[in-house]
mmCIF file of C-alpha atoms in Angstrom:
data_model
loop_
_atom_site.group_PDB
_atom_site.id
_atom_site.type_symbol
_atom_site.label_atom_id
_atom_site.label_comp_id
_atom_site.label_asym_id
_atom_site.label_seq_id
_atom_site.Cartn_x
_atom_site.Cartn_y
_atom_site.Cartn_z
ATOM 1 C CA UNK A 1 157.034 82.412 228.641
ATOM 2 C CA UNK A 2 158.879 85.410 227.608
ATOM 3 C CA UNK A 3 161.400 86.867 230.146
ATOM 4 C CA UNK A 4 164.587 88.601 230.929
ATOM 5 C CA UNK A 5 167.250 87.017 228.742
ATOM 6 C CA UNK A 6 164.872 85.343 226.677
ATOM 7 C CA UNK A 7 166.305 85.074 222.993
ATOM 8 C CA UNK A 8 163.549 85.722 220.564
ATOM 9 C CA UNK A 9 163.483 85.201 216.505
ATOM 10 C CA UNK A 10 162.421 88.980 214.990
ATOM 11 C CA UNK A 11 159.915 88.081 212.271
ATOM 12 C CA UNK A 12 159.446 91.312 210.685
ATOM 13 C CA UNK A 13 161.617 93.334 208.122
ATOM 14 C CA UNK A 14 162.689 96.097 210.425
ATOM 15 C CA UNK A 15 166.563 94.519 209.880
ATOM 16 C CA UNK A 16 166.732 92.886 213.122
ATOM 17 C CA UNK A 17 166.699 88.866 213.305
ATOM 18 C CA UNK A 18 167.488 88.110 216.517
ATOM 19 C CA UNK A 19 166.886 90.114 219.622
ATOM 20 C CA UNK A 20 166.887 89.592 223.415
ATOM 21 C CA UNK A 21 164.066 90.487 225.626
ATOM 22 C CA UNK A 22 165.497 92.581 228.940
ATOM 23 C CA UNK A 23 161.973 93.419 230.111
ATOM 24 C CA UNK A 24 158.650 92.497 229.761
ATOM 25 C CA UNK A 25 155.800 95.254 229.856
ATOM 26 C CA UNK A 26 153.344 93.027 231.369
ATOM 27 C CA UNK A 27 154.680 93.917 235.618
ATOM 28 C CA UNK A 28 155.581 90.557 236.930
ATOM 29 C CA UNK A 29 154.756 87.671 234.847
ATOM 30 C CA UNK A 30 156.189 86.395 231.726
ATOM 31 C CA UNK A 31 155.156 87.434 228.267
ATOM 32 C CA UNK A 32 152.605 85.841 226.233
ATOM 33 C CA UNK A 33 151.155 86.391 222.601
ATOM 34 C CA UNK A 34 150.041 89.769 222.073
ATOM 35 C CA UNK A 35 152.539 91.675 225.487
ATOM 36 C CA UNK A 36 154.897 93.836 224.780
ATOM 37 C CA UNK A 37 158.660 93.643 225.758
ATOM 38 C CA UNK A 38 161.581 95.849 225.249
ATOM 39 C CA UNK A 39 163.942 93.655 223.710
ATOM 40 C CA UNK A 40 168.026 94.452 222.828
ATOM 41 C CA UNK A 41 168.707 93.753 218.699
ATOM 42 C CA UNK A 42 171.549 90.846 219.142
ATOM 43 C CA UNK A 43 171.835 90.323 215.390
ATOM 44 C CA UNK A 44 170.374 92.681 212.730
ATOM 45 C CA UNK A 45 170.927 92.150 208.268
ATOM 46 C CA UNK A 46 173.841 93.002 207.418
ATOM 47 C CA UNK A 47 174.185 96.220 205.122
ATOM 48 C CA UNK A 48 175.635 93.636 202.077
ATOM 49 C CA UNK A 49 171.962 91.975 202.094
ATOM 50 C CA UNK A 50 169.596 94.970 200.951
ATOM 51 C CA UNK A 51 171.448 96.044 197.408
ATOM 52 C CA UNK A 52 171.311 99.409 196.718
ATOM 53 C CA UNK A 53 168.313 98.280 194.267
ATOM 54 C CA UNK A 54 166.680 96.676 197.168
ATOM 55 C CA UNK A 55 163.189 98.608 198.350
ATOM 56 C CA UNK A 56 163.580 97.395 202.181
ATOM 57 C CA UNK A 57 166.841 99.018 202.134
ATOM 58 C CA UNK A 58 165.671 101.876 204.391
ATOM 59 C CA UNK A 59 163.519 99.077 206.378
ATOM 60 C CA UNK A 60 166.601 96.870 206.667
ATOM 61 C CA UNK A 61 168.746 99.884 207.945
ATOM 62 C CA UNK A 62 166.246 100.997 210.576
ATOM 63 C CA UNK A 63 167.858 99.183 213.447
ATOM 64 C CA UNK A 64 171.378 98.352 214.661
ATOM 65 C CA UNK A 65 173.283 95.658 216.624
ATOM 66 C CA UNK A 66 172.436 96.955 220.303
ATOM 67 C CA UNK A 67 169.436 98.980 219.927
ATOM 68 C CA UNK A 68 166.557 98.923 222.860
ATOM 69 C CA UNK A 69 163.398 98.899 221.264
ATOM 70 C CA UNK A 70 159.810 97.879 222.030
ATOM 71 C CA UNK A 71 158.157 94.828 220.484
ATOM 72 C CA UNK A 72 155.061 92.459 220.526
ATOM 73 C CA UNK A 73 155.270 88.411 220.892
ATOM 74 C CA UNK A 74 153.704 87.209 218.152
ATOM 75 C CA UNK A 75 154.544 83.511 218.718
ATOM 76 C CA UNK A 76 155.557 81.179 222.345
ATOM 77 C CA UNK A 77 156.538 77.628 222.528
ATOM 78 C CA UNK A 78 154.930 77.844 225.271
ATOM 79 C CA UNK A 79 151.561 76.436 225.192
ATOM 80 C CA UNK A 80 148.133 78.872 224.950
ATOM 81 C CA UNK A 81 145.173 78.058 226.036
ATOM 82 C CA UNK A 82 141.867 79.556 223.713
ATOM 83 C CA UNK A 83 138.404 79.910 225.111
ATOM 84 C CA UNK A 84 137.188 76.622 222.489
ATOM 85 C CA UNK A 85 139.671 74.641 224.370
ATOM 86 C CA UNK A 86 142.126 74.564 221.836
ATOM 87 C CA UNK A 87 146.014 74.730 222.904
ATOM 88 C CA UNK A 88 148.372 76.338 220.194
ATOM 89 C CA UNK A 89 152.153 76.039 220.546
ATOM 90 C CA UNK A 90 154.722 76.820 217.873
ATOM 91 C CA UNK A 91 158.292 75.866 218.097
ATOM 92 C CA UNK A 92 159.994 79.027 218.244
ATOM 93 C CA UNK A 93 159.486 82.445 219.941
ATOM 94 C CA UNK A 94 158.994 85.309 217.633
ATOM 95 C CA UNK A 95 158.609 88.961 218.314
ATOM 96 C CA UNK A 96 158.126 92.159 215.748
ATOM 97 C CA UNK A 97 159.286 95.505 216.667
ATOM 98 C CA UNK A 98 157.333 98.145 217.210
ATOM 99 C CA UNK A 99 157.837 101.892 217.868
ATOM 100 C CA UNK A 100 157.160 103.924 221.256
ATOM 101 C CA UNK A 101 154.126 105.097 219.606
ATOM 102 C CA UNK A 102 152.755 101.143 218.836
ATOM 103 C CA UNK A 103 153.691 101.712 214.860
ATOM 104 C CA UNK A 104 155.124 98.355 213.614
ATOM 105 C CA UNK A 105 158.692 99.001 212.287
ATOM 106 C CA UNK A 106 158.473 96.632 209.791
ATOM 107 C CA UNK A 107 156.331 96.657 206.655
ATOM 108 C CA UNK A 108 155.703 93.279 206.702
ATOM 109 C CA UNK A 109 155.880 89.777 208.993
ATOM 110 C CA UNK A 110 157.477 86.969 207.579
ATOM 111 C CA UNK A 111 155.944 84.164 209.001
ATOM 112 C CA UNK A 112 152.974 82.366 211.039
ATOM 113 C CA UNK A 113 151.750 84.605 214.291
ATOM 114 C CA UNK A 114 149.129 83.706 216.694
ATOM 115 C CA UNK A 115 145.744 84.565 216.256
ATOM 116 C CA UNK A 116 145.744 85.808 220.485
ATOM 117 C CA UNK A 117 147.047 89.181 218.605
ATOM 118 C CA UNK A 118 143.119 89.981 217.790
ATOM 119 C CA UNK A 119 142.369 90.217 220.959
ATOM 120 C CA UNK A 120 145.228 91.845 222.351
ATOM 121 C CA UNK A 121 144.119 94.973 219.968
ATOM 122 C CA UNK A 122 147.368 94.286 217.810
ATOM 123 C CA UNK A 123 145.251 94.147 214.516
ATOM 124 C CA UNK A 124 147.500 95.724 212.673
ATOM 125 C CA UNK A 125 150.160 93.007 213.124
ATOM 126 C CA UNK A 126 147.959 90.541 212.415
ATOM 127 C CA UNK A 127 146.847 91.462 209.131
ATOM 128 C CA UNK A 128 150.987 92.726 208.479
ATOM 129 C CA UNK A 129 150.985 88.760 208.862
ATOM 130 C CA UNK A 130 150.878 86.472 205.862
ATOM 131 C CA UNK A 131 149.185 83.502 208.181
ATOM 132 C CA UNK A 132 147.846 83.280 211.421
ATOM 133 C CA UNK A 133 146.970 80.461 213.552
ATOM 134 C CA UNK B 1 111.926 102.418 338.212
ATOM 135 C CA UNK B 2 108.557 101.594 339.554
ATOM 136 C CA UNK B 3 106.989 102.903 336.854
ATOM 137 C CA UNK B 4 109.102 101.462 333.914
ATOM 138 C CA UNK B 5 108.695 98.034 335.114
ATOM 139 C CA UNK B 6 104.761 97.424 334.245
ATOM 140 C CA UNK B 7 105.456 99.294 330.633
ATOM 141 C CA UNK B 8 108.433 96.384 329.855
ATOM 142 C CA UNK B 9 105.860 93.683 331.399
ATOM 143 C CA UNK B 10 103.192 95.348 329.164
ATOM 144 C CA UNK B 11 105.135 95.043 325.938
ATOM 145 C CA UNK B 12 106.455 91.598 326.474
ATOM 146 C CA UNK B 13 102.796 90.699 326.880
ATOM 147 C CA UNK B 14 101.797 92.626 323.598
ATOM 148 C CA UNK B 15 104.404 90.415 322.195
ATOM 149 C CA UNK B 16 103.111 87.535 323.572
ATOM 150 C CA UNK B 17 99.988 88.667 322.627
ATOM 151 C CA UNK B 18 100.792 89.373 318.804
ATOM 152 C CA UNK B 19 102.789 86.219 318.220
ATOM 153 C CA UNK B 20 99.670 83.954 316.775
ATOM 154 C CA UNK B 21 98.949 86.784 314.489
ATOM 155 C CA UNK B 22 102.494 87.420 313.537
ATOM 156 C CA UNK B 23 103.041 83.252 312.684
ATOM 157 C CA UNK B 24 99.623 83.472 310.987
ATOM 158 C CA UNK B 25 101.302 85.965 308.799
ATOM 159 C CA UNK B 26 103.928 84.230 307.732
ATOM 160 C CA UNK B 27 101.660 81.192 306.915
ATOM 161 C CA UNK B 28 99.412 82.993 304.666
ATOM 162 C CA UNK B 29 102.883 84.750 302.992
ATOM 163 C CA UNK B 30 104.083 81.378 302.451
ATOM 164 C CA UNK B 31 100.317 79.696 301.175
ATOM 165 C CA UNK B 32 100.129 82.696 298.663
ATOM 166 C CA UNK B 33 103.405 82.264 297.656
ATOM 167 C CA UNK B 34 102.778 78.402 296.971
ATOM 168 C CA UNK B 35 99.862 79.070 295.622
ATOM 169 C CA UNK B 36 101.127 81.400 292.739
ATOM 170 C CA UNK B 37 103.111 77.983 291.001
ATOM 171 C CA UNK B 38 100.844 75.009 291.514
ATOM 172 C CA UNK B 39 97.683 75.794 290.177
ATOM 173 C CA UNK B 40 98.218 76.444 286.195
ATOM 174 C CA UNK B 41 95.011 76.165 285.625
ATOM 175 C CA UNK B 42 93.283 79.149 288.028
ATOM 176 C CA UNK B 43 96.253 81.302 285.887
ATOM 177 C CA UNK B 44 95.667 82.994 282.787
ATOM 178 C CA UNK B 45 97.439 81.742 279.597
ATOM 179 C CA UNK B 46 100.997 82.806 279.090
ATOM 180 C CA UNK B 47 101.471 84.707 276.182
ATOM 181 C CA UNK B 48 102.593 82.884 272.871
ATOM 182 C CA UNK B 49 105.868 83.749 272.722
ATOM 183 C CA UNK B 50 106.439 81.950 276.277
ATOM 184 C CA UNK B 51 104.213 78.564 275.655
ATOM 185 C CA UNK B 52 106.421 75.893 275.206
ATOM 186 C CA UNK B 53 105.752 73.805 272.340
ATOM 187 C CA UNK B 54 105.861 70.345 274.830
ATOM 188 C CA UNK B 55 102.770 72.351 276.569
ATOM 189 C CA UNK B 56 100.340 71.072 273.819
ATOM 190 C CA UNK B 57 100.740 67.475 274.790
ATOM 191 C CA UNK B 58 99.280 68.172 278.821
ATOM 192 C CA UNK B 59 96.605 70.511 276.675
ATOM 193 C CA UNK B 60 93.513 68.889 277.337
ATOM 194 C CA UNK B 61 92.024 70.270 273.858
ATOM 195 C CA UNK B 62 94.977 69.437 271.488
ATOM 196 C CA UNK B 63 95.177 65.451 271.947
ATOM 197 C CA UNK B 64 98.008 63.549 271.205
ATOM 198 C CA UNK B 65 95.641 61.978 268.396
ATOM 199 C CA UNK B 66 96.889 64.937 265.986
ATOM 200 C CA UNK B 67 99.854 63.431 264.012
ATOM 201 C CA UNK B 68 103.427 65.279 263.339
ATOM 202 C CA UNK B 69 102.677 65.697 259.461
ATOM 203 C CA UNK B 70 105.587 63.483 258.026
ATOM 204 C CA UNK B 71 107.880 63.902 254.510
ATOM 205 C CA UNK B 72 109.349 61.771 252.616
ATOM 206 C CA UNK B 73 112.779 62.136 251.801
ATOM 207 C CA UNK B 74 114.098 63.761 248.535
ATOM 208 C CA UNK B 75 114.641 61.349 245.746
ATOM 209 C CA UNK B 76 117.953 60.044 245.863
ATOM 210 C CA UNK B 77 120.573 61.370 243.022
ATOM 211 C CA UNK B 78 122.989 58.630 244.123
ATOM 212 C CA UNK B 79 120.235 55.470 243.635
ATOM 213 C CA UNK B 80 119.255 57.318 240.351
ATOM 214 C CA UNK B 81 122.495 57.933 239.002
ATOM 215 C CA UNK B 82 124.651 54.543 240.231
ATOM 216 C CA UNK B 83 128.101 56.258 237.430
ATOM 217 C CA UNK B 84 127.240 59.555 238.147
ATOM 218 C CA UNK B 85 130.638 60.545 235.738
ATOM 219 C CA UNK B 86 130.211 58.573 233.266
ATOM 220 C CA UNK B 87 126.109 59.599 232.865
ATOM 221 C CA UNK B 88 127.602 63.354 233.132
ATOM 222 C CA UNK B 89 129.705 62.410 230.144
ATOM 223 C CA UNK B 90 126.687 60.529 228.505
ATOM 224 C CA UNK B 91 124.838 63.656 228.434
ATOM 225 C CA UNK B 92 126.923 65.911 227.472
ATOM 226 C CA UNK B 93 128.429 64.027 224.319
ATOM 227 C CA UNK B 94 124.790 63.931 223.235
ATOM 228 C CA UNK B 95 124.502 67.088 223.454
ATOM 229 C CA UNK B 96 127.412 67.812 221.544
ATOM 230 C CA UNK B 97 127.609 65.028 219.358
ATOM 231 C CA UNK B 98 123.917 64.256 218.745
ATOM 232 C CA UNK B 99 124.352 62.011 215.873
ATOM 233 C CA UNK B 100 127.130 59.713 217.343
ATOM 234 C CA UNK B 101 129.280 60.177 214.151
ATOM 235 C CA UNK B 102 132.651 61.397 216.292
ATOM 236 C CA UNK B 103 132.167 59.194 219.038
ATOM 237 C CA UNK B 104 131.718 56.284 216.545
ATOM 238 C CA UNK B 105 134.912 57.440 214.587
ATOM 239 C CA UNK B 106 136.992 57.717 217.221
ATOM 240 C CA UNK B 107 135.170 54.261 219.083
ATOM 241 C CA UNK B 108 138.074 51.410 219.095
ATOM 242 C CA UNK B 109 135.996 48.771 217.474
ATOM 243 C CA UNK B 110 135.769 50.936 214.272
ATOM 244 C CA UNK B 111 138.555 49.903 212.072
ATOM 245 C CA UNK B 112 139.515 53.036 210.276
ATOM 246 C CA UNK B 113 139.886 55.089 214.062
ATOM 247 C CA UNK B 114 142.330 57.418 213.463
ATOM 248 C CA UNK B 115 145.529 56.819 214.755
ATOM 249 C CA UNK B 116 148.268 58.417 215.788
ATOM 250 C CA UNK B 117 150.861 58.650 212.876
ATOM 251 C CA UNK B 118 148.035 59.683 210.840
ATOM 252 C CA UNK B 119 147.216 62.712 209.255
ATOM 253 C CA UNK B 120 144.225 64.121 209.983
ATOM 254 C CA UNK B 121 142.463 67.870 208.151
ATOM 255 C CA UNK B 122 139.995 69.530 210.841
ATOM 256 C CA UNK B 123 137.632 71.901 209.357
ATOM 257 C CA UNK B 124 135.921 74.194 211.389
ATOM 258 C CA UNK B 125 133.517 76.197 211.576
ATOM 259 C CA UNK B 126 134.858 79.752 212.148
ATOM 260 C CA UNK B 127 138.361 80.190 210.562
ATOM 261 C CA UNK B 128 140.423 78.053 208.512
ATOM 262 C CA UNK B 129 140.849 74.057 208.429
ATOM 263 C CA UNK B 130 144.132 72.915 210.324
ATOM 264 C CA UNK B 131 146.021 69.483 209.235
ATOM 265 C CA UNK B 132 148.716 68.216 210.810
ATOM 266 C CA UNK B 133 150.510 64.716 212.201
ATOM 267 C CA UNK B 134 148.605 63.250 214.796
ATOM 268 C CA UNK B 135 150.750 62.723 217.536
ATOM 269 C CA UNK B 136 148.853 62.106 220.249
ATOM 270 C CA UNK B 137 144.938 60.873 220.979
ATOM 271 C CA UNK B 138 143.674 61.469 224.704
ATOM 272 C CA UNK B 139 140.462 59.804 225.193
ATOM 273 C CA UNK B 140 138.541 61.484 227.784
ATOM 274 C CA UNK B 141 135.010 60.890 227.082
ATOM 275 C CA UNK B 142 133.805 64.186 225.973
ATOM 276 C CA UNK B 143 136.913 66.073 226.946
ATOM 277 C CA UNK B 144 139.028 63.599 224.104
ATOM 278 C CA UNK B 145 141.167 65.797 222.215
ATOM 279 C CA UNK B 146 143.761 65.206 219.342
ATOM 280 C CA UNK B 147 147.159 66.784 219.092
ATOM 281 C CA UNK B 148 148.207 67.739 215.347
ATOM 282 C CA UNK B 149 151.462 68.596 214.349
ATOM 283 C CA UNK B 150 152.586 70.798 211.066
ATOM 284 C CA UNK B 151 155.106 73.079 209.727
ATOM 285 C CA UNK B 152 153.865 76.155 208.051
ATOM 286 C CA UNK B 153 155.987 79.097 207.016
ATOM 287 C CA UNK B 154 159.253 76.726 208.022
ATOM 288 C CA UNK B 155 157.557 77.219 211.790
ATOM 289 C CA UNK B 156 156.323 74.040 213.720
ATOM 290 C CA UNK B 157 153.019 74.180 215.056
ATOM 291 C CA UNK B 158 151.297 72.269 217.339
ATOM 292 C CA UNK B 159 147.374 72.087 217.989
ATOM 293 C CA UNK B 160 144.919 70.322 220.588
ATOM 294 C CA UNK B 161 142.027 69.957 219.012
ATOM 295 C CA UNK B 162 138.719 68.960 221.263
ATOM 296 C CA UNK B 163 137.064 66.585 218.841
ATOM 297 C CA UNK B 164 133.425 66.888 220.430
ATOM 298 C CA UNK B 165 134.075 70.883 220.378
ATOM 299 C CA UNK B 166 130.656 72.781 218.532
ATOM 300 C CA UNK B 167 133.424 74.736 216.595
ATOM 301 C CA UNK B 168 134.762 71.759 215.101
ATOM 302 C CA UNK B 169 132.714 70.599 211.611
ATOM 303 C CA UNK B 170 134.708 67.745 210.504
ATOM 304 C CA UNK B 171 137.577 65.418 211.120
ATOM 305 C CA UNK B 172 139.121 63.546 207.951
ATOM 306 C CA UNK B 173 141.966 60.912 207.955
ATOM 307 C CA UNK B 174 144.268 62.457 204.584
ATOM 308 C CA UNK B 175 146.524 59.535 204.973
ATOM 309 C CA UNK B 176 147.080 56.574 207.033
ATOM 310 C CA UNK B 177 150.617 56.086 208.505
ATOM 311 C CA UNK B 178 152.381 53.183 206.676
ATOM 312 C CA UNK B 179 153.200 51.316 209.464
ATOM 313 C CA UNK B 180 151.609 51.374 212.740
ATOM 314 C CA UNK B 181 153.155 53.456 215.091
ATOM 315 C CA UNK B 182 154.880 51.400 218.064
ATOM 316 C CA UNK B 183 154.113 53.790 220.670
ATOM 317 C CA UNK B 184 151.332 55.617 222.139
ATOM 318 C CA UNK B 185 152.660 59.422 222.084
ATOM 319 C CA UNK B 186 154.900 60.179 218.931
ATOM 320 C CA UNK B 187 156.023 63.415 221.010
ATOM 321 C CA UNK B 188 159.746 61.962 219.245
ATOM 322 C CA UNK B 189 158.522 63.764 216.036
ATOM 323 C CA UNK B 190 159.285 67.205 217.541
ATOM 324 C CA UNK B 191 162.804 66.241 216.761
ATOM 325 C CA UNK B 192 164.320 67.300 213.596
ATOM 326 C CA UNK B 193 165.554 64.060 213.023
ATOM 327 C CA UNK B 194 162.229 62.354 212.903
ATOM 328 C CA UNK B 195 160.168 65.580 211.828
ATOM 329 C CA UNK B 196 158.043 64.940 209.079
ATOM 330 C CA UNK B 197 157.669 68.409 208.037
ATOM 331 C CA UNK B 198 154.918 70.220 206.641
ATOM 332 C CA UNK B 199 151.715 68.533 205.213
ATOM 333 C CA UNK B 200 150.755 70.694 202.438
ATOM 334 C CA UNK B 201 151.431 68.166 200.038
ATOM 335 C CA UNK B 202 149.190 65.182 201.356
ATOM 336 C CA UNK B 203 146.492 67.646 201.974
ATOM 337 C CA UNK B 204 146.570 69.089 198.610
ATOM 338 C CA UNK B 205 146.442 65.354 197.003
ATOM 339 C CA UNK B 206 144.047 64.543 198.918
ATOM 340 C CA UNK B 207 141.400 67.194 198.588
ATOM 341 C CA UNK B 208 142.276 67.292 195.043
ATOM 342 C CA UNK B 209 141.184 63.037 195.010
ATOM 343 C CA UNK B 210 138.036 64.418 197.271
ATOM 344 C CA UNK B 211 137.295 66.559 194.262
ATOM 345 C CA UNK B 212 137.264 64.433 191.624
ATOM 346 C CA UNK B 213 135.399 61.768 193.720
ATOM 347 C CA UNK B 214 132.611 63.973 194.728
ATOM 348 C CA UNK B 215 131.763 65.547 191.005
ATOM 349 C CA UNK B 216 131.665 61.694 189.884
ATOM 350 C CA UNK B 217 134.945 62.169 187.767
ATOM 351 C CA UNK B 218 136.736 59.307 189.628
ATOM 352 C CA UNK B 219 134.792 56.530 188.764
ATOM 353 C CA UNK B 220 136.053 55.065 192.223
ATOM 354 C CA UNK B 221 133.399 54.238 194.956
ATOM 355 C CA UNK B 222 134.449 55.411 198.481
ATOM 356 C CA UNK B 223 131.601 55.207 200.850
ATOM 357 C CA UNK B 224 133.080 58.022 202.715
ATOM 358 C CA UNK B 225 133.785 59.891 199.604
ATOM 359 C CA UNK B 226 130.406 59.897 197.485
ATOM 360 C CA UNK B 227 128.641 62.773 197.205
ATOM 361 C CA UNK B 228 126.007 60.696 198.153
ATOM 362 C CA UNK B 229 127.335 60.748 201.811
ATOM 363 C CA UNK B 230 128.265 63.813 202.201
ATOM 364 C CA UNK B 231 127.681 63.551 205.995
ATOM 365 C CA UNK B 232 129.746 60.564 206.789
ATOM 366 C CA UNK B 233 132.222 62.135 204.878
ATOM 367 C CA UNK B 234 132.320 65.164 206.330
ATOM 368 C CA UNK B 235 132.710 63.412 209.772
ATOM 369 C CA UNK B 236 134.785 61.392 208.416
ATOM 370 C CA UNK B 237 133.450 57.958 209.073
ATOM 371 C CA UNK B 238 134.998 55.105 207.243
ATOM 372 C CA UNK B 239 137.994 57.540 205.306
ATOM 373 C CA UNK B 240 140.258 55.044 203.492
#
């Protein structure tokens, strides 16, 4: 249940780690799996982290402390319902940035995401994804 | 004067005179009038759409010796079915479940049931197997479901799993808790003080153990584990 003020883990190696969402996409209800939000970075890397050797270096520096940028939930602690019956939850809420176009940011996603992503057409973050659930 | 008088005498006279034909008048107005109601049967039929349907039983022709044809009443769902839920549930476990193996694993009286505590590898049948804690069983008749509980990629994750589901192939116990669990719902082990973490390691042993056991390396007979039974393996009957 993704709203204003919601504090969300940023799973992908655009630079940001922690952002905040300010509005969800998805008119009037909270955000699930798979809905885009525009979120404020609250915590990026720091510049010390990606060396000067480092390949993500330009992925690390691609957002600041206090950018607004667009993202997709990739995992709720809220509980979601599949068609089988099965209920996923996960014990965080994680988002990866995205451009205004629908580009990830990142190159990769560090982490579990849900597999509700397939069938919000958000393919390409699943398979950025080293395990989906 | 003279003359007017024997003309008003006249006409009172032709009134006087007139009167037994004027009253006969009126009485054959009034006969004709009676007459049109009381004698149905000097009056043509009615049409159909006007005969009322009590008009059969005065009808000479149709006798009351033709019977109202009679139903009986529908079979009754309620004398047929006394537990109508519980026959609902009945039917559709055997449809999903047609050998019995998961309701017989998951049946109290069976002494390997999985509990919670346990941990428990689902396979299924589109996408990967899932293993996690069991931290809750809800026995619903064919709506029981099993919540598993496991940490991948440092991130927990919790799964119902509908154990009569057609998606679901098998259930396997990977290892029994030590002790038995003192309450019902282990929701506590969502804390990070009582989190056991992730199960990759009790899986791995075990399916390496599964193996061995299956290509006959392991000269250890497990029932459930012989490649002899692969079935009751697979379901998970009788896992140590």
């Amino acid at each position: 249940m993704i709203q204003l003020k919601t504090m969300l883990n940023c799973i992908d190696n655009s630079g940001a780690t922690i952002v905040e969402c300010i509005a969800n996409l998805r008119m009037k209800r909270h955000g699930r799996i798979g809905d885009r939000i525009i979120v404020v970075v609250q915590k990026s890397r720091s510049m010390g982290d990606s060396g000067p050797g480092n390949t993500s270096a330009a992925a690390a520096n691609k957002v600041r402390r206090g950018d607004i940028r667009h993202a997709i939930i990739v995992r709720t602690a809220k509980k979601v319902q599949r068609k089988d019956g099965m209920v996923v939850r996960f014990d965080d809420n994680a988002c990866a940035l995205i451009g205004k176009n629908g580009e990830p940011l990142g190159t990769r996603i560090n982490g579990i995401v849900g597999a509700e992503l397939r069938s919000k057409q958000q393919s390409k973050l699943l398979s950025l994804a080293s395990m989906h659930v | 004067m003279a003359s007017t008088a024997p003309t008003l005498r006249q006409s009172s006279c032709w009134k006087r005179l007139l009167r037994p034909s004027r009253q006969q008048k009126t009485c054959v107005r009034c006969l004709s009038t009676a007459l049109a109601t009381t004698p149905s049967q000097f009056l043509p039929p009615p049409p159909p759409r006007l005969r009322s349907p009590f008009r059969i039983l005065n009808d000479t022709t149709h006798t009351l010796s033709k019977k109202i044809k009679t139903y009986p009443p529908p079979p009754s769902h309620r004398a047929k079915h006394p537990f109508a839920v519980a026959d609902w549930q009945a039917y559709h476990q055997k449809q999903l479940d047609p050998t019995g193996s998961r309701t017989r694993l998951f049946d109290r009286n069976n002494p390997d049931v999985p509990r919670v505590g346990d941990i428990l590898l689902v396979a299924f049948k589109t996408g990967d197997p899932f293993a996690g804690v069991c931290l809750s069983i809800k026995m619903r008749g064919v709506d029981t479901g099993i919540l598993l509980r496991n940490k991948l990629h440092m991130v927990g994750v919790e799964m119902w799993v509908k154990i009569y589901s057609p998606n679901v192939m098998a259930i396997e116990v990977v290892k029994r808790a030590e002790k038995r669990a003192r309450r019902g719902k282990l929701y506590y082990m969502r804390k990070p003080k009582h989190d056991k973490g992730s199960v990759e390691k009790e899986v791995e042993a075990y399916l390496k153990r599964r193996r061995l056991i299956r290509s006959g390396a392991l000269g250890v007979k497990d029932p459930s584990l012989s490649a002899k039974n692969p079935a009751s393996a697979r379901s998970g009957v009788g896992a140590r």
